[in-house]
């Protein structure tokens, strides 16, 4: 699993909470940094990768876990 | 020594909690066994759902405002001042006016605030209908409108979740009645993958927008506004050019929560979803927009939460009974879909909403509620 520069635990929050956490974190991150959002909302698995594609950011990894998913996005621009 | 309930906030949630408890404990108030105080930085109450109608010149702004004192139970004290800090240890709230108010039970009902300044250029170039002044200015802009490109751009989080959809559909209907629709290009932008965070509302709105030739831009998070060229830029790299920009700015809680060390990110209060207590504090409750709960920031939510908190406070204040009433995430929102039709959504934590077919009767029910609200606020009905 890739290493994140910043980890946000959004487990327990519902759509659009985890996605908005990712959007806010990428906005303030430096280019090249990786943001990891932990989420228990199943919609995040599709919403965050779709957002990364639209925003031209790099989806690094989606890791499925017992108590939620870890979704990692690198800021590339 | 009377038991003291202090309510911070003189909006919908604050007034409803204070009035509901006062009506249930009138005898104890009369015999000074219980004291209720509302601390509010505003001494007038504004019916915010009316802003939408003001923008289209369908309501007189003056009809939306009433003095807080006139809406409070006569035995409830009102302190017109701004809260500065909660000291949970000494059970006091200090105010900017230098007063210290003691409490046994505290209710935080300080609502939410728009933050257009978070997007550079937005406050300078955009209109909004989330304040009374803003709605009046937007009304003037719409009265002068002869055609062009209108962008309706939404930030998250914001109160009254369906209001942007309502405004856009009412704008379409309003423009048609004025013979302007063919001269207008309307674009609606939204931060997530669909036109609304609630899937059923998104499906309804997307179908209506397509039918009415309203363009939709999703995954559009406002980044900045070029006030010279009138172009709105998104974080995702898409741009929308406009002649009139109407925004629903992102909201935050009242910064007083952060200053007190009780509120978390965004100045929202971490709140337990069952009893609506501020986490870590058995005698502090949060009601309405100010919570961090995954529920809509809406007047109806404030109303239903107020009933739960008031019922529990009545038990605590009268016989020290521990809270037993719970909040189930209940919400109800009317959705105006034009100038003469409306629909609604009703939902809770376990039951997502469906959107019924719009009708004139639901629109008339909403118009009626706009008047009933005042009695509801006083806990008369």
Short mmCIF file of N, CA, C and O in Angstrom, two decimals, chain B residues 156-262:
data_model
loop_
_atom_site.label_atom_id
_atom_site.label_comp_id
_atom_site.label_asym_id
_atom_site.label_seq_id
_atom_site.Cartn_x
_atom_site.Cartn_y
_atom_site.Cartn_z
N UNK B 156 -20.92 23.27 -0.80
CA UNK B 156 -21.33 22.32 0.25
C UNK B 156 -20.42 22.51 1.45
O UNK B 156 -19.21 22.70 1.25
N UNK B 157 -20.90 22.41 2.69
CA UNK B 157 -22.31 22.17 3.03
C UNK B 157 -23.11 23.47 3.00
O UNK B 157 -22.54 24.55 3.08
N UNK B 158 -24.42 23.34 2.86
CA UNK B 158 -25.28 24.51 2.93
C UNK B 158 -26.60 24.13 3.55
O UNK B 158 -26.97 22.96 3.56
N UNK B 159 -27.29 25.12 4.10
CA UNK B 159 -28.58 24.85 4.71
C UNK B 159 -29.66 24.76 3.65
O UNK B 159 -29.46 25.22 2.52
N UNK B 160 -30.79 24.20 4.04
CA UNK B 160 -31.94 24.02 3.16
C UNK B 160 -31.51 23.32 1.87
O UNK B 160 -31.35 23.95 0.82
N UNK B 161 -31.29 22.01 1.96
CA UNK B 161 -30.63 21.29 0.86
C UNK B 161 -31.34 21.37 -0.48
O UNK B 161 -30.70 21.27 -1.52
N UNK B 162 -32.66 21.52 -0.47
CA UNK B 162 -33.36 21.52 -1.77
C UNK B 162 -33.51 22.92 -2.35
O UNK B 162 -33.95 23.07 -3.49
N UNK B 163 -33.12 23.96 -1.61
CA UNK B 163 -33.33 25.33 -2.08
C UNK B 163 -32.67 25.63 -3.43
O UNK B 163 -33.28 26.31 -4.27
N UNK B 164 -31.45 25.14 -3.71
CA UNK B 164 -30.87 25.43 -5.03
C UNK B 164 -31.69 24.83 -6.18
O UNK B 164 -31.81 25.45 -7.24
N UNK B 165 -32.24 23.64 -5.94
CA UNK B 165 -33.10 23.02 -6.97
C UNK B 165 -34.37 23.85 -7.13
O UNK B 165 -34.81 24.15 -8.25
N UNK B 166 -34.95 24.24 -5.99
CA UNK B 166 -36.16 25.06 -6.04
C UNK B 166 -35.91 26.37 -6.79
O UNK B 166 -36.69 26.76 -7.66
N UNK B 167 -34.81 27.06 -6.42
CA UNK B 167 -34.53 28.34 -7.06
C UNK B 167 -34.41 28.17 -8.58
O UNK B 167 -34.96 28.97 -9.35
N UNK B 168 -33.71 27.14 -8.99
CA UNK B 168 -33.46 26.94 -10.43
C UNK B 168 -34.76 26.65 -11.17
O UNK B 168 -35.01 27.19 -12.26
N UNK B 169 -35.61 25.81 -10.58
CA UNK B 169 -36.88 25.49 -11.23
C UNK B 169 -37.83 26.69 -11.20
O UNK B 169 -38.57 26.95 -12.17
N UNK B 170 -37.81 27.45 -10.11
CA UNK B 170 -38.65 28.66 -10.05
C UNK B 170 -38.15 29.71 -11.04
O UNK B 170 -38.95 30.42 -11.66
N UNK B 171 -36.83 29.80 -11.18
CA UNK B 171 -36.26 30.74 -12.15
C UNK B 171 -36.74 30.43 -13.56
O UNK B 171 -37.15 31.34 -14.31
N UNK B 172 -36.72 29.15 -13.89
CA UNK B 172 -37.21 28.72 -15.21
C UNK B 172 -38.68 29.12 -15.41
O UNK B 172 -39.04 29.72 -16.43
N UNK B 173 -39.51 28.81 -14.40
CA UNK B 173 -40.95 29.12 -14.51
C UNK B 173 -41.18 30.63 -14.55
O UNK B 173 -42.01 31.13 -15.32
N UNK B 174 -40.45 31.34 -13.71
CA UNK B 174 -40.58 32.81 -13.64
C UNK B 174 -40.21 33.45 -14.98
O UNK B 174 -40.89 34.35 -15.48
N UNK B 175 -39.11 32.95 -15.57
CA UNK B 175 -38.66 33.50 -16.86
C UNK B 175 -39.69 33.23 -17.95
O UNK B 175 -39.91 34.06 -18.84
N UNK B 176 -40.34 32.07 -17.89
CA UNK B 176 -41.37 31.76 -18.90
C UNK B 176 -42.56 32.71 -18.78
O UNK B 176 -43.09 33.17 -19.78
N UNK B 177 -42.97 33.00 -17.54
CA UNK B 177 -44.13 33.88 -17.38
C UNK B 177 -43.80 35.30 -17.85
O UNK B 177 -44.70 36.05 -18.23
N UNK B 178 -42.55 35.67 -17.84
CA UNK B 178 -42.15 37.01 -18.28
C UNK B 178 -41.72 37.04 -19.73
O UNK B 178 -41.26 38.09 -20.23
N UNK B 179 -41.82 35.89 -20.41
CA UNK B 179 -41.45 35.83 -21.82
C UNK B 179 -39.95 35.95 -22.05
O UNK B 179 -39.51 36.33 -23.14
N UNK B 180 -39.18 35.60 -21.01
CA UNK B 180 -37.73 35.77 -21.08
C UNK B 180 -36.97 34.47 -21.31
O UNK B 180 -35.77 34.51 -21.57
N UNK B 181 -37.66 33.35 -21.19
CA UNK B 181 -36.93 32.08 -21.10
C UNK B 181 -36.05 31.83 -22.31
O UNK B 181 -34.92 31.33 -22.17
N UNK B 182 -36.55 32.17 -23.51
CA UNK B 182 -35.75 31.91 -24.72
C UNK B 182 -34.49 32.77 -24.76
O UNK B 182 -33.54 32.46 -25.49
N UNK B 183 -34.50 33.86 -24.01
CA UNK B 183 -33.33 34.74 -24.01
C UNK B 183 -32.33 34.37 -22.92
O UNK B 183 -31.31 35.02 -22.76
N UNK B 184 -32.65 33.31 -22.15
CA UNK B 184 -31.79 32.92 -21.02
C UNK B 184 -31.14 31.57 -21.25
O UNK B 184 -31.76 30.66 -21.80
N UNK B 185 -29.90 31.47 -20.79
CA UNK B 185 -29.23 30.17 -20.74
C UNK B 185 -28.94 29.92 -19.26
O UNK B 185 -28.25 30.72 -18.62
N UNK B 186 -29.52 28.87 -18.71
CA UNK B 186 -29.36 28.59 -17.28
C UNK B 186 -28.44 27.39 -17.09
O UNK B 186 -28.65 26.34 -17.69
N UNK B 187 -27.43 27.57 -16.24
CA UNK B 187 -26.51 26.47 -15.91
C UNK B 187 -26.51 26.28 -14.40
O UNK B 187 -26.38 27.26 -13.65
N UNK B 188 -26.65 25.04 -13.98
CA UNK B 188 -26.66 24.68 -12.56
C UNK B 188 -25.41 23.86 -12.29
O UNK B 188 -25.13 22.90 -13.01
N UNK B 189 -24.62 24.28 -11.29
CA UNK B 189 -23.42 23.49 -10.98
C UNK B 189 -23.52 22.94 -9.56
O UNK B 189 -24.07 23.58 -8.67
N UNK B 190 -22.95 21.74 -9.37
CA UNK B 190 -23.05 21.06 -8.08
C UNK B 190 -21.74 20.32 -7.79
O UNK B 190 -21.12 19.79 -8.71
N UNK B 191 -21.32 20.26 -6.52
CA UNK B 191 -19.98 19.75 -6.21
C UNK B 191 -19.76 18.25 -6.39
O UNK B 191 -18.63 17.82 -6.56
N UNK B 192 -20.81 17.43 -6.30
CA UNK B 192 -20.60 15.97 -6.33
C UNK B 192 -21.01 15.39 -7.69
O UNK B 192 -21.26 16.13 -8.64
N UNK B 193 -21.09 14.07 -7.77
CA UNK B 193 -21.25 13.40 -9.06
C UNK B 193 -22.62 13.59 -9.70
O UNK B 193 -22.82 13.28 -10.87
N UNK B 194 -23.57 14.05 -8.92
CA UNK B 194 -24.94 14.21 -9.44
C UNK B 194 -25.48 15.56 -9.01
O UNK B 194 -24.79 16.32 -8.32
N UNK B 195 -26.74 15.84 -9.39
CA UNK B 195 -27.28 17.19 -9.19
C UNK B 195 -27.69 17.47 -7.75
O UNK B 195 -28.08 18.60 -7.43
N UNK B 196 -27.64 16.47 -6.88
CA UNK B 196 -27.98 16.67 -5.47
C UNK B 196 -27.36 15.56 -4.65
O UNK B 196 -27.13 14.46 -5.17
N UNK B 197 -27.10 15.82 -3.36
CA UNK B 197 -26.50 14.78 -2.52
C UNK B 197 -27.49 13.64 -2.26
O UNK B 197 -27.08 12.50 -2.07
N UNK B 198 -28.79 13.93 -2.21
CA UNK B 198 -29.79 12.89 -1.96
C UNK B 198 -30.15 12.25 -3.31
O UNK B 198 -30.65 12.95 -4.21
N UNK B 199 -29.89 10.94 -3.47
CA UNK B 199 -30.07 10.32 -4.80
C UNK B 199 -31.46 10.55 -5.41
O UNK B 199 -31.56 10.84 -6.61
N UNK B 200 -32.54 10.44 -4.63
CA UNK B 200 -33.88 10.60 -5.20
C UNK B 200 -34.10 12.02 -5.70
O UNK B 200 -34.75 12.24 -6.74
N UNK B 201 -33.58 12.99 -4.96
CA UNK B 201 -33.72 14.39 -5.38
C UNK B 201 -32.87 14.64 -6.63
O UNK B 201 -33.28 15.34 -7.56
N UNK B 202 -31.68 14.02 -6.66
CA UNK B 202 -30.82 14.17 -7.84
C UNK B 202 -31.51 13.64 -9.09
O UNK B 202 -31.51 14.30 -10.14
N UNK B 203 -32.12 12.47 -8.98
CA UNK B 203 -32.80 11.88 -10.15
C UNK B 203 -33.95 12.77 -10.60
O UNK B 203 -34.13 13.02 -11.80
N UNK B 204 -34.72 13.28 -9.63
CA UNK B 204 -35.84 14.16 -9.96
C UNK B 204 -35.33 15.45 -10.62
O UNK B 204 -35.83 15.87 -11.67
N UNK B 205 -34.33 16.06 -10.01
CA UNK B 205 -33.82 17.34 -10.52
C UNK B 205 -33.20 17.16 -11.91
O UNK B 205 -33.44 17.98 -12.81
N UNK B 206 -32.44 16.10 -12.09
CA UNK B 206 -31.79 15.91 -13.39
C UNK B 206 -32.83 15.74 -14.50
O UNK B 206 -32.67 16.27 -15.60
N UNK B 207 -33.92 15.01 -14.21
CA UNK B 207 -34.98 14.84 -15.22
C UNK B 207 -35.66 16.18 -15.52
O UNK B 207 -35.92 16.52 -16.69
N UNK B 208 -35.95 16.94 -14.47
CA UNK B 208 -36.60 18.24 -14.66
C UNK B 208 -35.69 19.22 -15.41
O UNK B 208 -36.13 19.96 -16.29
N UNK B 209 -34.40 19.22 -15.03
CA UNK B 209 -33.46 20.13 -15.68
C UNK B 209 -33.36 19.81 -17.18
O UNK B 209 -33.32 20.71 -18.02
N UNK B 210 -33.32 18.53 -17.49
CA UNK B 210 -33.22 18.14 -18.91
C UNK B 210 -34.48 18.57 -19.67
O UNK B 210 -34.40 19.14 -20.75
N UNK B 211 -35.62 18.32 -19.05
CA UNK B 211 -36.90 18.68 -19.69
C UNK B 211 -37.00 20.18 -19.93
O UNK B 211 -37.57 20.64 -20.92
N UNK B 212 -36.43 20.96 -19.01
CA UNK B 212 -36.55 22.42 -19.11
C UNK B 212 -35.31 23.08 -19.74
O UNK B 212 -35.15 24.30 -19.64
N UNK B 213 -34.44 22.26 -20.29
CA UNK B 213 -33.24 22.75 -20.99
C UNK B 213 -32.36 23.60 -20.07
O UNK B 213 -31.91 24.70 -20.44
N UNK B 214 -32.15 23.08 -18.87
CA UNK B 214 -31.21 23.70 -17.92
C UNK B 214 -29.95 22.85 -17.93
O UNK B 214 -30.01 21.63 -17.71
N UNK B 215 -28.82 23.47 -18.20
CA UNK B 215 -27.55 22.72 -18.24
C UNK B 215 -27.09 22.38 -16.83
O UNK B 215 -27.29 23.17 -15.91
N UNK B 216 -26.46 21.21 -16.70
CA UNK B 216 -25.96 20.78 -15.40
C UNK B 216 -24.47 20.48 -15.50
O UNK B 216 -24.03 19.79 -16.42
N UNK B 217 -23.70 21.03 -14.57
CA UNK B 217 -22.27 20.71 -14.44
C UNK B 217 -22.07 20.06 -13.08
O UNK B 217 -22.27 20.71 -12.05
N UNK B 218 -21.73 18.77 -13.06
CA UNK B 218 -21.47 18.12 -11.77
C UNK B 218 -19.96 18.09 -11.50
O UNK B 218 -19.17 18.45 -12.37
N UNK B 219 -19.60 17.63 -10.31
CA UNK B 219 -18.20 17.70 -9.87
C UNK B 219 -17.66 19.11 -10.12
O UNK B 219 -16.60 19.29 -10.72
N UNK B 220 -18.39 20.09 -9.70
CA UNK B 220 -17.98 21.49 -9.89
C UNK B 220 -17.86 22.13 -8.52
O UNK B 220 -18.85 22.51 -7.90
N UNK B 221 -16.63 22.22 -8.04
CA UNK B 221 -16.37 22.86 -6.74
C UNK B 221 -15.77 24.23 -7.01
O UNK B 221 -14.66 24.35 -7.55
N UNK B 222 -16.49 25.25 -6.61
CA UNK B 222 -16.08 26.63 -6.92
C UNK B 222 -14.67 26.90 -6.39
O UNK B 222 -14.40 26.69 -5.21
N UNK B 223 -13.81 27.37 -7.29
CA UNK B 223 -12.42 27.66 -6.92
C UNK B 223 -12.19 29.17 -6.82
O UNK B 223 -11.62 29.67 -5.86
N UNK B 224 -12.63 29.89 -7.86
CA UNK B 224 -12.45 31.35 -7.86
C UNK B 224 -13.38 31.96 -8.90
O UNK B 224 -13.89 31.26 -9.79
N UNK B 225 -13.57 33.25 -8.76
CA UNK B 225 -14.40 33.99 -9.71
C UNK B 225 -13.55 35.08 -10.34
O UNK B 225 -12.91 35.86 -9.61
N UNK B 226 -13.51 35.13 -11.67
CA UNK B 226 -12.84 36.24 -12.35
C UNK B 226 -13.88 37.34 -12.52
O UNK B 226 -14.77 37.26 -13.38
N UNK B 227 -13.78 38.35 -11.68
CA UNK B 227 -14.82 39.38 -11.66
C UNK B 227 -14.72 40.31 -12.88
O UNK B 227 -15.69 41.01 -13.20
N UNK B 228 -13.58 40.29 -13.58
CA UNK B 228 -13.43 41.13 -14.77
C UNK B 228 -14.12 40.52 -15.98
O UNK B 228 -14.87 41.20 -16.70
N UNK B 229 -13.90 39.21 -16.15
CA UNK B 229 -14.47 38.55 -17.34
C UNK B 229 -15.77 37.81 -17.01
O UNK B 229 -16.42 37.26 -17.89
N UNK B 230 -16.15 37.79 -15.74
CA UNK B 230 -17.35 37.08 -15.27
C UNK B 230 -17.30 35.60 -15.65
O UNK B 230 -18.18 35.08 -16.32
N UNK B 231 -16.24 34.97 -15.18
CA UNK B 231 -16.09 33.53 -15.38
C UNK B 231 -15.86 32.88 -14.01
O UNK B 231 -15.04 33.35 -13.22
N UNK B 232 -16.60 31.80 -13.76
CA UNK B 232 -16.47 31.03 -12.53
C UNK B 232 -15.59 29.82 -12.82
O UNK B 232 -15.88 29.05 -13.75
N UNK B 233 -14.51 29.67 -12.06
CA UNK B 233 -13.60 28.55 -12.25
C UNK B 233 -13.85 27.48 -11.19
O UNK B 233 -14.08 27.82 -10.02
N UNK B 234 -13.73 26.22 -11.58
CA UNK B 234 -13.89 25.14 -10.61
C UNK B 234 -12.54 24.52 -10.29
O UNK B 234 -11.58 24.63 -11.07
N UNK B 235 -12.49 23.85 -9.15
CA UNK B 235 -11.28 23.13 -8.74
C UNK B 235 -10.97 22.01 -9.73
O UNK B 235 -9.82 21.60 -9.87
N UNK B 236 -11.99 21.54 -10.42
CA UNK B 236 -11.82 20.42 -11.36
C UNK B 236 -11.32 20.89 -12.72
O UNK B 236 -11.07 20.07 -13.60
N UNK B 237 -11.23 22.21 -12.90
CA UNK B 237 -10.69 22.73 -14.15
C UNK B 237 -11.73 23.17 -15.17
O UNK B 237 -11.39 23.59 -16.28
N UNK B 238 -13.01 23.08 -14.82
CA UNK B 238 -14.05 23.53 -15.73
C UNK B 238 -14.44 24.98 -15.41
O UNK B 238 -14.34 25.41 -14.26
N UNK B 239 -14.89 25.69 -16.43
CA UNK B 239 -15.26 27.10 -16.27
C UNK B 239 -16.71 27.31 -16.70
O UNK B 239 -17.20 26.63 -17.60
N UNK B 240 -17.36 28.26 -16.07
CA UNK B 240 -18.70 28.66 -16.50
C UNK B 240 -18.72 30.18 -16.63
O UNK B 240 -18.45 30.89 -15.65
N UNK B 241 -19.01 30.66 -17.84
CA UNK B 241 -19.13 32.11 -18.05
C UNK B 241 -20.57 32.52 -17.77
O UNK B 241 -21.50 31.76 -18.05
N UNK B 242 -20.74 33.70 -17.19
CA UNK B 242 -22.09 34.10 -16.80
C UNK B 242 -22.28 35.60 -16.98
O UNK B 242 -21.31 36.37 -17.03
N UNK B 243 -23.54 35.98 -17.07
CA UNK B 243 -23.90 37.40 -16.97
C UNK B 243 -24.46 37.69 -15.58
O UNK B 243 -24.33 38.79 -15.07
N UNK B 244 -25.13 36.68 -15.00
CA UNK B 244 -25.64 36.79 -13.62
C UNK B 244 -25.26 35.51 -12.89
O UNK B 244 -25.61 34.41 -13.34
N UNK B 245 -24.54 35.68 -11.80
CA UNK B 245 -24.12 34.52 -11.00
C UNK B 245 -24.92 34.49 -9.70
O UNK B 245 -24.90 35.45 -8.93
N UNK B 246 -25.63 33.39 -9.49
CA UNK B 246 -26.36 33.19 -8.24
C UNK B 246 -25.71 32.01 -7.54
O UNK B 246 -25.58 30.93 -8.13
N UNK B 247 -25.27 32.21 -6.32
CA UNK B 247 -24.57 31.13 -5.63
C UNK B 247 -25.27 30.74 -4.35
O UNK B 247 -25.97 31.54 -3.74
N UNK B 248 -25.10 29.49 -3.99
CA UNK B 248 -25.39 29.04 -2.63
C UNK B 248 -24.02 28.85 -2.01
O UNK B 248 -23.34 27.86 -2.27
N UNK B 249 -23.56 29.85 -1.23
CA UNK B 249 -22.19 29.76 -0.72
C UNK B 249 -22.04 28.61 0.26
O UNK B 249 -23.01 28.21 0.91
N UNK B 250 -20.81 28.08 0.40
CA UNK B 250 -20.60 27.08 1.46
C UNK B 250 -20.89 27.71 2.83
O UNK B 250 -20.73 28.91 3.00
N UNK B 251 -21.33 26.87 3.77
CA UNK B 251 -21.67 27.33 5.11
C UNK B 251 -20.68 26.79 6.14
O UNK B 251 -20.08 25.74 5.94
N UNK B 252 -20.61 27.48 7.26
CA UNK B 252 -19.85 27.00 8.42
C UNK B 252 -20.69 27.28 9.66
O UNK B 252 -21.61 28.10 9.62
N UNK B 253 -20.29 26.62 10.77
CA UNK B 253 -20.97 26.90 12.04
C UNK B 253 -20.54 28.25 12.57
O UNK B 253 -19.70 28.94 11.98
N UNK B 254 -21.12 28.63 13.71
CA UNK B 254 -20.75 29.88 14.36
C UNK B 254 -19.38 29.70 15.04
O UNK B 254 -19.18 28.75 15.78
N UNK B 255 -18.46 30.62 14.75
CA UNK B 255 -17.09 30.47 15.26
C UNK B 255 -17.03 30.45 16.78
O UNK B 255 -16.03 30.02 17.35
N UNK B 256 -18.06 30.86 17.46
CA UNK B 256 -18.06 30.87 18.92
C UNK B 256 -17.88 29.44 19.48
O UNK B 256 -17.29 29.23 20.53
N UNK B 257 -18.35 28.46 18.71
CA UNK B 257 -18.17 27.06 19.11
C UNK B 257 -16.72 26.66 19.12
O UNK B 257 -16.24 25.99 20.05
N UNK B 258 -16.00 27.09 18.09
CA UNK B 258 -14.57 26.79 18.02
C UNK B 258 -13.82 27.47 19.15
O UNK B 258 -12.95 26.87 19.79
N UNK B 259 -14.20 28.72 19.41
CA UNK B 259 -13.52 29.48 20.47
C UNK B 259 -13.74 28.83 21.84
O UNK B 259 -12.92 28.95 22.73
N UNK B 260 -14.85 28.13 22.00
CA UNK B 260 -15.15 27.49 23.27
C UNK B 260 -14.49 26.12 23.40
O UNK B 260 -14.58 25.49 24.45
N UNK B 261 -13.87 25.67 22.33
CA UNK B 261 -13.24 24.36 22.36
C UNK B 261 -14.23 23.22 22.28
O UNK B 261 -13.88 22.06 22.48
N UNK B 262 -15.47 23.51 21.98
CA UNK B 262 -16.49 22.46 21.93
C UNK B 262 -16.78 22.01 20.50
O UNK B 262 -17.18 20.88 20.28
#
